Short mmCIF file of C-alpha atoms in Angstrom, two decimals:
data_model
loop_
_atom_site.label_atom_id
_atom_site.label_comp_id
_atom_site.label_asym_id
_atom_site.label_seq_id
_atom_site.Cartn_x
_atom_site.Cartn_y
_atom_site.Cartn_z
CA MET A 191 -34.96 20.91 -28.82
CA ASN A 192 -33.99 23.97 -26.33
CA LEU A 193 -31.64 22.11 -24.03
CA LEU A 194 -31.34 25.15 -21.49
CA PRO A 195 -35.12 25.09 -20.50
CA SER A 196 -34.81 21.22 -20.08
CA LEU A 197 -32.02 21.40 -17.93
CA SER A 198 -33.92 24.01 -16.14
CA PHE A 199 -37.36 21.80 -15.67
CA GLY A 200 -34.85 19.03 -14.24
CA PHE A 201 -32.91 21.33 -11.62
CA ARG A 202 -36.34 22.00 -10.61
CA LEU A 203 -37.56 18.53 -10.53
CA VAL A 204 -34.15 17.94 -7.77
CA PHE A 205 -34.73 21.27 -6.54
CA PRO A 206 -39.01 21.63 -5.87
CA LYS A 207 -39.92 25.38 -5.27
CA SER A 208 -42.80 24.24 -3.51
CA ASN A 209 -42.39 22.60 0.25
CA LYS A 210 -44.74 20.05 -0.22
CA ASN A 211 -44.35 16.81 1.48
CA SER A 212 -43.01 14.83 -1.26
CA SER A 213 -42.90 10.72 -1.30
CA ALA A 214 -40.20 11.32 -4.73
CA ARG A 215 -37.82 13.80 -2.67
CA LYS A 216 -37.71 11.74 0.08
CA SER A 217 -36.75 9.12 -2.38
CA MET A 218 -33.94 11.22 -4.40
CA LEU A 219 -32.51 12.71 -0.90
CA GLY A 220 -32.00 9.40 0.02
CA ALA A 221 -30.33 8.17 -3.08
CA ILE A 222 -28.24 11.14 -3.34
CA LEU A 223 -27.08 10.04 0.94
CA CYS A 224 -26.55 6.73 -0.59
CA ILE A 225 -24.01 8.12 -3.33
CA ALA A 226 -22.00 9.95 -0.72
CA VAL A 227 -21.98 7.41 1.96
CA SER A 228 -20.91 4.94 -0.83
CA ILE A 229 -17.77 7.55 -2.68
CA VAL A 230 -15.96 7.84 0.94
CA PRO A 231 -15.11 4.13 1.28
CA LEU A 232 -14.16 4.24 -2.19
CA VAL A 233 -11.83 7.06 -1.65
CA CYS A 234 -10.70 5.69 1.12
CA VAL A 235 -9.52 2.45 -0.16
CA LEU A 236 -7.72 4.16 -3.00
CA SER A 237 -5.94 6.52 -0.83
CA VAL A 238 -5.20 4.26 1.13
CA SER A 239 -3.92 1.12 -0.45
CA GLU A 240 -2.23 3.01 -3.47
CA SER A 241 -0.29 4.55 -0.46
CA LEU A 242 0.54 1.33 1.33
CA VAL A 243 1.15 -0.53 -1.80
CA SER A 244 3.42 2.36 -2.52
CA ALA A 245 5.49 2.55 0.75
CA MET A 246 6.13 -1.19 0.50
CA THR A 247 7.11 -1.31 -2.86
CA GLN A 248 9.66 1.53 -1.98
CA ARG A 249 10.60 -0.15 1.29
CA LEU A 250 11.44 -3.29 -0.62
CA ILE A 251 13.84 -1.87 -2.87
CA GLY A 252 15.18 0.62 -0.80
CA LEU A 253 15.70 -2.08 2.20
CA SER A 254 15.75 -4.99 0.26
CA SER A 255 16.75 -6.03 -3.00
CA GLY A 256 17.74 -2.31 -4.66
CA SER A 257 16.65 -0.75 -7.90
CA ILE A 258 19.01 -4.19 -9.36
CA HIS A 259 19.97 -6.76 -7.69
CA GLY A 260 23.12 -8.73 -8.28
CA LEU A 261 23.98 -12.65 -6.67
CA VAL A 262 27.21 -13.67 -6.93
CA ARG A 263 27.29 -17.28 -7.78
CA LYS A 264 28.86 -20.14 -5.76
CA SER A 265 31.08 -21.10 -8.24
CA SER A 266 32.37 -17.77 -9.07
CA PRO A 267 36.21 -16.74 -8.04
CA LEU A 268 34.45 -13.18 -7.01
CA SER A 269 32.32 -14.91 -3.85
CA LYS A 270 35.85 -16.15 -2.54
CA ASP A 271 37.99 -12.82 -3.26
CA TYR A 272 36.36 -10.25 -1.84
CA GLY A 273 38.65 -7.93 -3.51
CA GLN A 274 37.92 -8.76 -6.84
CA PHE A 275 34.66 -8.62 -6.31
CA GLU A 276 34.97 -4.74 -4.83
CA GLU A 277 36.75 -4.31 -8.03
CA TYR A 278 33.30 -5.66 -9.76
CA CYS A 279 31.44 -3.29 -7.92
CA ARG A 280 33.32 -0.07 -8.59
CA SER A 281 32.97 -0.95 -12.40
CA ILE A 282 29.21 -0.58 -11.72
CA GLU A 283 29.60 2.56 -10.31
CA GLU A 284 31.07 3.58 -13.85
CA ILE A 285 27.61 2.71 -15.58
CA PRO A 286 25.38 6.16 -16.48
CA ASP A 287 22.13 6.25 -14.32
CA VAL A 288 23.56 4.27 -11.37
CA GLN A 289 23.47 6.42 -8.29
CA ALA A 290 25.04 3.64 -5.72
CA VAL A 291 26.30 0.47 -5.18
CA TRP A 292 25.90 -1.58 -1.86
CA PRO A 293 27.79 -4.32 -1.68
CA GLU A 294 27.04 -7.27 1.06
CA ILE A 295 27.85 -10.45 2.45
CA ASN A 296 24.83 -12.42 4.06
CA VAL A 297 25.31 -15.41 6.09
CA TRP A 298 22.34 -17.95 7.80
CA ALA A 299 22.89 -18.14 11.31
CA LEU A 300 21.33 -19.31 14.62
CA ALA A 301 21.23 -15.98 17.05
CA ALA A 302 21.32 -17.31 20.86
CA GLY A 303 20.70 -14.78 23.85
CA LYS A 304 20.77 -15.94 27.52
CA ASN A 305 17.48 -18.11 27.05
CA TYR A 306 15.45 -18.23 23.47
CA ARG A 307 17.02 -18.88 20.25
CA SER A 308 15.74 -17.50 16.41
CA GLY A 309 16.95 -18.06 13.16
CA ALA A 310 18.77 -14.56 11.21
CA LEU A 311 19.53 -13.72 8.38
CA VAL A 312 22.92 -11.76 8.95
CA ARG A 313 23.40 -9.19 6.48
CA GLY A 314 27.43 -7.58 6.27
CA VAL A 315 27.46 -4.12 5.08
CA ARG A 316 29.48 -1.30 4.74
CA ASP A 317 29.95 0.99 7.91
CA ASP A 318 28.74 3.76 6.05
CA ILE A 319 25.45 2.33 5.13
CA PHE A 320 23.30 3.83 8.03
CA LYS A 321 24.49 7.75 6.68
CA ASN A 322 25.14 7.91 2.70
CA ASN A 323 22.84 5.10 1.24
CA GLU A 324 18.88 6.84 1.41
CA ALA A 325 16.48 4.52 2.07
CA PHE A 326 18.75 2.81 5.13
CA SER A 327 18.53 6.32 6.50
CA SER A 328 15.20 7.63 6.15
CA MET A 329 12.88 4.44 5.83
CA ILE A 330 14.99 3.00 9.12
CA GLU A 331 13.86 4.16 12.68
CA VAL A 332 16.25 3.57 15.46
CA LEU A 333 14.51 2.06 18.62
CA GLN A 334 17.03 1.65 20.88
CA GLY A 335 20.62 2.93 20.66
CA SER A 336 22.36 4.97 17.72
CA LEU A 337 23.62 4.44 14.08
CA GLU A 338 26.41 7.01 14.30
CA ASP A 339 29.54 4.74 15.18
CA PHE A 340 27.98 1.54 13.56
CA GLY A 341 31.40 -0.31 12.13
CA LYS A 342 33.42 1.37 14.38
CA ASN A 343 33.32 -1.42 16.82
CA PRO A 344 33.38 -4.82 14.54
CA LYS A 345 31.95 -6.58 17.75
CA GLU A 346 28.62 -4.39 17.62
CA CYS A 347 26.01 -5.17 15.87
CA VAL A 348 22.21 -3.93 14.76
CA VAL A 349 19.41 -6.17 15.10
CA SER A 350 15.66 -5.80 13.80
CA GLN A 351 13.11 -5.31 17.11
CA VAL A 352 11.79 -8.72 16.05
CA ILE A 353 14.93 -10.24 16.51
CA ALA A 354 15.51 -8.07 19.51
CA GLU A 355 12.05 -9.17 21.15
CA LYS A 356 12.33 -13.28 20.70
CA LEU A 357 15.77 -13.00 22.49
CA ASP A 358 14.82 -10.52 25.01
CA LEU A 359 17.71 -8.35 24.03
CA HIS A 360 18.42 -4.44 24.60
CA LEU A 361 21.04 -1.87 23.71
CA GLY A 362 24.24 -3.26 24.56
CA ASP A 363 23.25 -6.76 25.88
CA SER A 364 26.00 -9.67 24.12
CA PHE A 365 24.54 -12.46 22.23
CA ARG A 366 26.01 -15.47 19.86
CA LEU A 367 26.08 -16.25 16.19
CA VAL A 368 26.34 -19.54 15.42
CA THR A 369 27.51 -20.93 11.80
CA THR A 370 28.76 -23.46 10.59
CA SER A 371 32.02 -24.36 8.76
CA SER A 372 33.20 -27.12 6.63
CA GLN A 373 36.54 -28.90 8.18
CA ASP A 374 37.94 -32.20 6.55
CA GLY A 375 34.35 -32.24 4.97
CA ASN A 376 32.39 -32.77 8.07
CA LEU A 377 30.13 -29.30 8.86
CA ARG A 378 30.90 -28.22 12.53
CA PRO A 379 29.54 -25.17 14.11
CA LYS A 380 31.04 -21.79 14.94
CA MET A 381 30.06 -19.51 17.47
CA THR A 382 30.80 -15.58 17.40
CA GLY A 383 30.40 -13.18 20.52
CA PHE A 384 28.63 -9.90 19.60
CA LYS A 385 27.11 -6.80 21.05
CA VAL A 386 23.92 -5.20 20.44
CA GLY A 387 24.60 -1.66 18.74
CA ALA A 388 21.25 -0.58 18.17
CA VAL A 389 17.37 -1.85 17.81
CA VAL A 390 15.88 -0.96 14.85
CA SER A 391 12.93 -1.49 12.39
CA SER A 392 11.99 -0.63 8.90
CA GLY A 393 7.83 -0.40 9.83
CA TYR A 394 7.16 -3.55 7.79
CA GLN A 395 7.77 -6.77 10.14
CA GLU A 396 7.08 -9.11 6.80
CA ILE A 397 10.94 -7.82 5.30
CA ASP A 398 12.70 -7.22 8.12
CA SER A 399 11.90 -9.28 11.08
CA LEU A 400 15.28 -11.59 10.95
CA TRP A 401 17.65 -8.73 10.03
CA ILE A 402 21.14 -8.34 11.56
CA PHE A 403 23.38 -5.80 10.11
CA VAL A 404 27.39 -6.62 11.15
CA PRO A 405 30.01 -4.84 9.42
CA ILE A 406 30.99 -6.40 5.80
CA GLY A 407 35.06 -7.47 7.53
CA GLU A 408 33.87 -8.75 10.43
CA THR A 409 30.81 -11.05 8.34
CA ILE A 410 33.98 -12.15 6.21
CA SER A 411 36.29 -13.15 9.12
CA PHE A 412 33.32 -15.45 10.77
CA ALA A 413 31.39 -16.55 7.84
CA SER A 414 32.95 -19.45 5.90
CA GLU A 415 33.21 -19.37 2.38
CA ASP A 416 30.56 -22.07 1.50
CA THR A 417 28.43 -20.78 3.86
CA ARG A 418 28.01 -17.33 3.31
CA THR A 419 27.00 -15.55 -0.01
CA SER A 420 28.23 -12.20 -1.80
CA SER A 421 25.08 -9.92 -3.17
CA VAL A 422 25.41 -6.30 -4.62
CA LEU A 423 22.27 -3.59 -4.07
CA ILE A 424 22.36 -1.17 -7.23
CA ASP A 425 20.42 2.28 -6.66
CA LEU A 426 19.04 3.96 -9.07
CA GLU A 427 17.77 7.61 -9.37
CA ASP A 428 14.34 6.43 -10.82
CA PRO A 429 14.20 2.63 -9.77
CA PHE A 430 10.42 3.00 -11.91
CA SER A 431 12.55 4.25 -14.85
CA SER A 432 12.03 3.38 -18.70
CA ASN A 433 16.33 3.08 -18.09
CA LEU A 434 16.06 0.14 -15.41
CA TYR A 435 16.05 -2.48 -18.28
CA ALA A 436 18.98 -0.95 -20.07
CA VAL A 437 21.01 -0.57 -17.04
CA GLN A 438 20.19 -3.97 -15.66
CA GLN A 439 21.93 -5.71 -19.06
CA GLN A 440 24.55 -3.83 -19.00
CA VAL A 441 25.51 -4.81 -15.37
CA ASP A 442 25.00 -8.20 -16.16
CA LYS A 443 27.18 -8.05 -19.28
CA ILE A 444 29.98 -6.64 -16.73
CA ALA A 445 28.81 -10.13 -14.66
CA LYS A 446 30.17 -11.88 -17.63
CA GLY A 447 28.62 -14.81 -16.41
CA HIS A 448 29.83 -15.12 -12.78
CA VAL A 449 26.59 -12.83 -11.05
CA VAL A 450 23.14 -13.71 -11.48
CA VAL A 451 21.56 -10.14 -11.77
CA GLU A 452 17.70 -9.37 -11.99
CA ASN A 453 15.56 -5.95 -11.38
CA TRP A 454 13.49 -5.10 -8.10
CA SER A 455 10.29 -6.30 -10.53
CA GLU A 456 11.92 -9.30 -10.85
CA ILE A 457 12.50 -10.17 -7.28
CA HIS A 458 9.36 -8.57 -6.03
CA ALA A 459 7.24 -10.26 -8.44
CA ALA A 460 5.12 -12.57 -6.26
CA ARG A 461 4.72 -9.63 -3.65
CA LEU A 462 3.47 -7.25 -5.86
CA GLU A 463 1.58 -9.58 -7.89
CA ARG A 464 -0.38 -10.38 -4.43
CA TYR A 465 -0.23 -6.41 -3.61
CA THR A 466 -1.87 -5.73 -6.59
CA SER A 467 -4.83 -7.83 -6.55
CA THR A 468 -5.35 -6.67 -3.25
CA LYS A 469 -6.23 -3.44 -4.57
CA PHE A 470 -7.73 -4.30 -7.31
CA LEU A 471 -10.51 -6.76 -5.31
CA LEU A 472 -10.76 -4.20 -2.84
CA VAL A 473 -12.08 -1.14 -5.45
CA LEU A 474 -14.17 -3.89 -6.91
CA ILE A 475 -16.09 -4.20 -4.10
CA MET A 476 -16.38 -0.74 -3.54
CA LEU A 477 -17.46 -0.09 -6.88
CA PHE A 478 -20.08 -2.95 -6.52
CA VAL A 479 -21.60 -0.65 -3.23
CA VAL A 480 -21.29 2.46 -5.68
CA LEU A 481 -23.33 0.43 -8.08
CA ILE A 482 -26.14 -0.74 -5.70
CA ALA A 483 -26.17 3.20 -4.54
CA SER A 484 -27.03 3.96 -8.19
CA VAL A 485 -29.73 1.87 -8.36
CA ASN A 486 -31.23 4.10 -5.93
CA ILE A 487 -31.28 6.99 -8.40
CA SER A 488 -33.09 4.67 -10.95
CA SER A 489 -36.21 4.27 -8.44
CA ALA A 490 -35.76 7.35 -7.03
CA LEU A 491 -36.64 8.72 -10.83
CA VAL A 492 -39.47 6.19 -11.12
CA MET A 493 -40.98 7.59 -8.12
CA LEU A 494 -40.07 10.61 -9.65
CA VAL A 495 -42.02 9.83 -12.91
CA MET A 496 -45.04 8.86 -11.51
CA GLU A 497 -45.05 11.61 -8.89
CA ARG A 498 -45.04 14.41 -11.70
CA LYS A 499 -47.28 12.65 -14.66
CA LYS A 500 -49.70 15.93 -14.45
CA GLU A 501 -46.43 18.40 -15.22
CA ILE A 502 -45.34 16.23 -17.93
CA ALA A 503 -48.85 16.18 -19.50
CA ILE A 504 -48.56 20.22 -19.12
CA ILE A 505 -45.67 20.55 -20.44
CA LYS A 506 -46.03 17.99 -23.54
CA SER A 507 -49.23 19.74 -23.99
CA VAL A 508 -48.02 22.97 -24.50
CA GLY A 509 -45.74 21.47 -27.36
CA ALA A 510 -42.53 20.29 -25.45
CA SER A 511 -40.89 17.06 -26.80
CA PRO A 512 -40.23 13.55 -25.34
CA SER A 513 -36.62 14.50 -25.97
CA PHE A 514 -37.25 17.26 -24.03
CA VAL A 515 -38.58 15.28 -20.78
CA VAL A 516 -35.96 12.56 -21.73
CA ALA A 517 -33.37 14.99 -21.53
CA ALA A 518 -34.70 16.76 -18.11
CA PHE A 519 -35.33 13.25 -16.29
CA LEU A 520 -31.93 12.36 -17.05
CA PHE A 521 -30.39 15.42 -15.79
CA ALA A 522 -32.07 15.08 -12.12
CA GLY A 523 -30.35 11.64 -11.83
CA ILE A 524 -27.33 13.10 -13.04
CA LEU A 525 -27.25 15.80 -11.58
CA SER A 526 -28.31 13.60 -8.31
CA CYS A 527 -25.21 11.54 -8.76
CA VAL A 528 -22.87 14.85 -8.85
CA LEU A 529 -24.51 16.42 -5.91
CA GLY A 530 -23.74 12.53 -3.69
CA ILE A 531 -20.23 12.74 -5.14
CA ALA A 532 -20.13 16.56 -3.73
CA LEU A 533 -21.43 15.56 -0.57
CA GLY A 534 -19.16 12.08 -0.48
CA LEU A 535 -15.47 13.18 -1.76
CA PRO A 536 -14.12 15.88 0.94
CA LEU A 537 -15.36 13.18 3.81
CA GLY A 538 -14.03 11.09 2.07
CA LEU A 539 -10.52 13.36 1.94
CA VAL A 540 -10.95 14.08 5.51
CA VAL A 541 -10.90 10.14 6.69
CA SER A 542 -8.34 9.04 4.31
CA LEU A 543 -6.01 11.85 5.77
CA ASN A 544 -6.64 11.18 9.19
CA ILE A 545 -6.67 7.22 8.42
CA ASN A 546 -4.03 6.66 11.11
CA GLN A 547 -5.51 8.66 13.91
CA ILE A 548 -8.91 6.80 12.91
CA ILE A 549 -7.38 3.46 13.33
CA ASN A 550 -5.89 4.40 16.39
CA ALA A 551 -8.95 5.82 18.03
CA LEU A 552 -10.77 2.45 16.80
CA GLU A 553 -7.97 0.20 18.88
CA PHE A 554 -8.45 2.14 22.06
CA VAL A 555 -12.39 1.79 21.73
CA LEU A 556 -12.06 -1.97 21.03
CA ASN A 557 -9.45 -2.86 23.52
CA LYS A 558 -11.50 -0.81 26.26
CA GLY A 559 -14.70 -2.30 25.28
CA MET A 560 -12.73 -5.71 25.60
CA SER A 561 -11.53 -4.82 28.95
CA PHE A 562 -15.22 -3.91 29.98
CA ARG A 563 -16.70 -7.08 28.90
CA SER A 564 -13.70 -8.90 30.88
CA LEU A 565 -15.60 -7.21 34.06
CA PHE A 566 -18.59 -8.70 33.74
CA THR A 567 -17.43 -12.25 32.08
CA GLY A 568 -14.29 -12.62 34.17
CA GLN A 569 -12.08 -13.74 31.31
CA TRP A 570 -8.93 -11.03 31.58
CA ASN A 571 -7.23 -11.37 27.31
CA GLN A 572 -4.08 -9.99 27.64
CA ASP A 573 -3.66 -9.89 24.05
CA GLN A 574 -4.11 -5.86 22.80
CA ILE A 575 -6.16 -6.02 19.65
CA VAL A 576 -4.12 -4.14 16.83
CA LEU A 577 -5.96 -3.36 13.69
CA MET A 578 -2.72 -2.28 11.39
CA ASP A 579 -0.37 -6.04 12.37
CA LYS A 580 3.03 -4.35 11.96
CA ALA A 581 4.21 -8.44 10.93
CA TYR A 582 2.07 -8.04 7.55
CA TYR A 583 1.30 -3.94 7.23
CA LEU A 584 2.98 -0.81 7.73
CA SER A 585 3.09 0.67 10.99
CA SER A 586 1.77 3.62 9.57
CA ILE A 587 0.48 4.40 6.76
CA PRO A 588 1.97 7.41 4.34
CA VAL A 589 -1.32 8.53 3.02
CA ARG A 590 -0.95 9.79 -0.84
CA ILE A 591 -4.25 10.74 -2.56
CA PRO A 592 -4.39 9.45 -6.52
CA VAL A 593 -5.72 12.44 -7.36
CA GLU A 594 -6.12 11.36 -11.60
CA GLN A 595 -7.82 7.72 -10.45
CA ILE A 596 -10.37 9.63 -7.84
CA VAL A 597 -11.09 11.49 -10.81
CA PHE A 598 -11.27 8.94 -13.31
CA LEU A 599 -14.05 7.06 -11.40
CA CYS A 600 -15.83 9.60 -10.04
CA PHE A 601 -16.44 10.28 -13.71
CA CYS A 602 -17.13 6.76 -14.23
CA VAL A 603 -19.60 7.16 -11.11
CA ILE A 604 -21.83 9.63 -12.91
CA LEU A 605 -21.58 7.60 -16.53
CA LEU A 606 -23.22 4.73 -14.38
CA SER A 607 -25.58 6.85 -12.93
CA ALA A 608 -26.45 8.38 -16.45
CA ILE A 609 -26.97 4.72 -17.53
CA VAL A 610 -29.29 3.61 -15.08
CA SER A 611 -31.17 6.85 -15.12
CA ILE A 612 -31.99 6.39 -18.83
CA ILE A 613 -34.78 3.70 -18.23
CA PRO A 614 -36.95 6.51 -16.16
CA SER A 615 -36.05 9.05 -18.49
CA VAL A 616 -37.07 7.35 -21.26
CA LYS A 617 -40.93 5.91 -19.53
CA ALA A 618 -41.32 9.53 -18.84
CA GLY A 619 -40.66 10.52 -22.67
CA LYS A 620 -43.32 8.21 -23.47
CA GLU A 621 -46.21 9.43 -20.90
CA LYS A 622 -48.90 10.70 -23.37
CA PRO A 623 -50.69 14.25 -21.74
CA LEU A 624 -53.94 12.89 -22.68
CA ASP A 625 -53.72 9.56 -20.79
CA ILE A 626 -52.84 11.07 -17.89
CA ILE A 627 -55.28 14.34 -17.95
CA ARG A 628 -57.86 11.22 -18.66
CA LYS A 629 -56.94 9.38 -15.39
CA GLY A 630 -56.56 12.99 -13.46
#
C-alpha cells in the first residue's frame, strides 16, 4: 500500500474540494469543535491545579515546617535551656546542603481584644526572620504596618489577618495574650500585653489563621516551660532533592533522641494526599469529557462512510486495497482530533494565563446579579460571593503551565481518537464495490 495517496484521500475526506452541503461534513466539524471545547477545561485544570498544589506546598514548607522540622521533646534539657537549644541549632548549620536554621519557641494562647477573644498560636521567632528568611520575605504580604522594626520593641508583635479581623485590631492597637503558668501544681492564667506592629497574610488562611509572631526572647520570658514547645525549621537549598532523607538522618543523629525529626513530606502527608487526590479526580473528570468528545469522531466517521460509499467503490474498483481505505479513514479521524487540539489548546492556554482576571470578572458579575435580584425580591444579602475563598485556597493563583503533562495528555487524546476511529475505518475497508454499485 502506498501511504501517501491514502493520507491524501483521508485529507480530502476532512477537507473536500466541493462546497456541497453535507451532513457528514457538519458532523465532522461538530466533532472537531467538541474536541476543542473539551481540551480547554482540561488544559485549565492541569495548569490551575498544578499551580495551586505547587504554591500551597511551597507555603507549607517555607512558612510552616521548613524542609526538615525538629520538635524538641518535653523531657529534653534542650526544652528548658535555650542556650543548649541554640548550640544544637548551630551544629545543624554545619551539615552540608543546609541553607539556614531557624529556632522557634511556640505556645498556644488566648488572644483578647477589647470586645473579642480568639485562640492563637504564638510563634517566637528570631528578629531577622522576616528579612533573611527567603520564604518569609517573599510569601508574607504586609497589609498594615512594617516588618522592618520587628524585634526592636519586644512588646510589638505581628498578627495574622484573620486574628486582626476577629479581634478588630489595627496597627498600633493593644491586646493581651493569656497563657497559663504552673505554681505549686496549680495552673494559673497569665496575661501579657502586646501592641500590633504589623498585620500580615501568607495568602493561604488554612495555615496562617492563628499565627502571632513575637520576638523569641519575649516568648521565653512570658511563656512557662511547661506550656511552650521548642522547634527548629531547617531550610535546604532544594527541599525536593534526593538528599532530603540523608540530611534528615544527619540531623536526627545530632539530636541523639532529644528531638523528633521529620521532613516536610511526612509532616504534611495528609494535606499532600488531599491535594493529589483532588487534582487526580479533576483531571479524570476532564478526561471523561474528552472521551465523550472523541466518540463524536467515531459517529462522524460512520456518517462519512455512508456518504462516501460510491467513492469507496470507485477507488476499490481501480485497485485500491482495503488497507488503503482503512488508513484513509483512520487518518481522517486522527486529523480531526489534531485540528480540535489545535483549536482548543491555544484557547485553553489563554484562559489559564488569565484565570485570576476571569475569576474576578465572574465574581463581579455574580455579585451584581445578586444585587439586581434583590431589587425584585426585597431580600438584601450583604454577603459577597467569593469563588476563591482564602480560607481554603490561595488569594490568587500563580499560574504555571505544565508543558510536559499537557503534551502527554494531548498525545493520549490523539491515541484515544485513533482507537475510536478503528471500527468505522475497518467497516469502510470491508465495503464491497459491486454491492455498492448495484444498490447505487
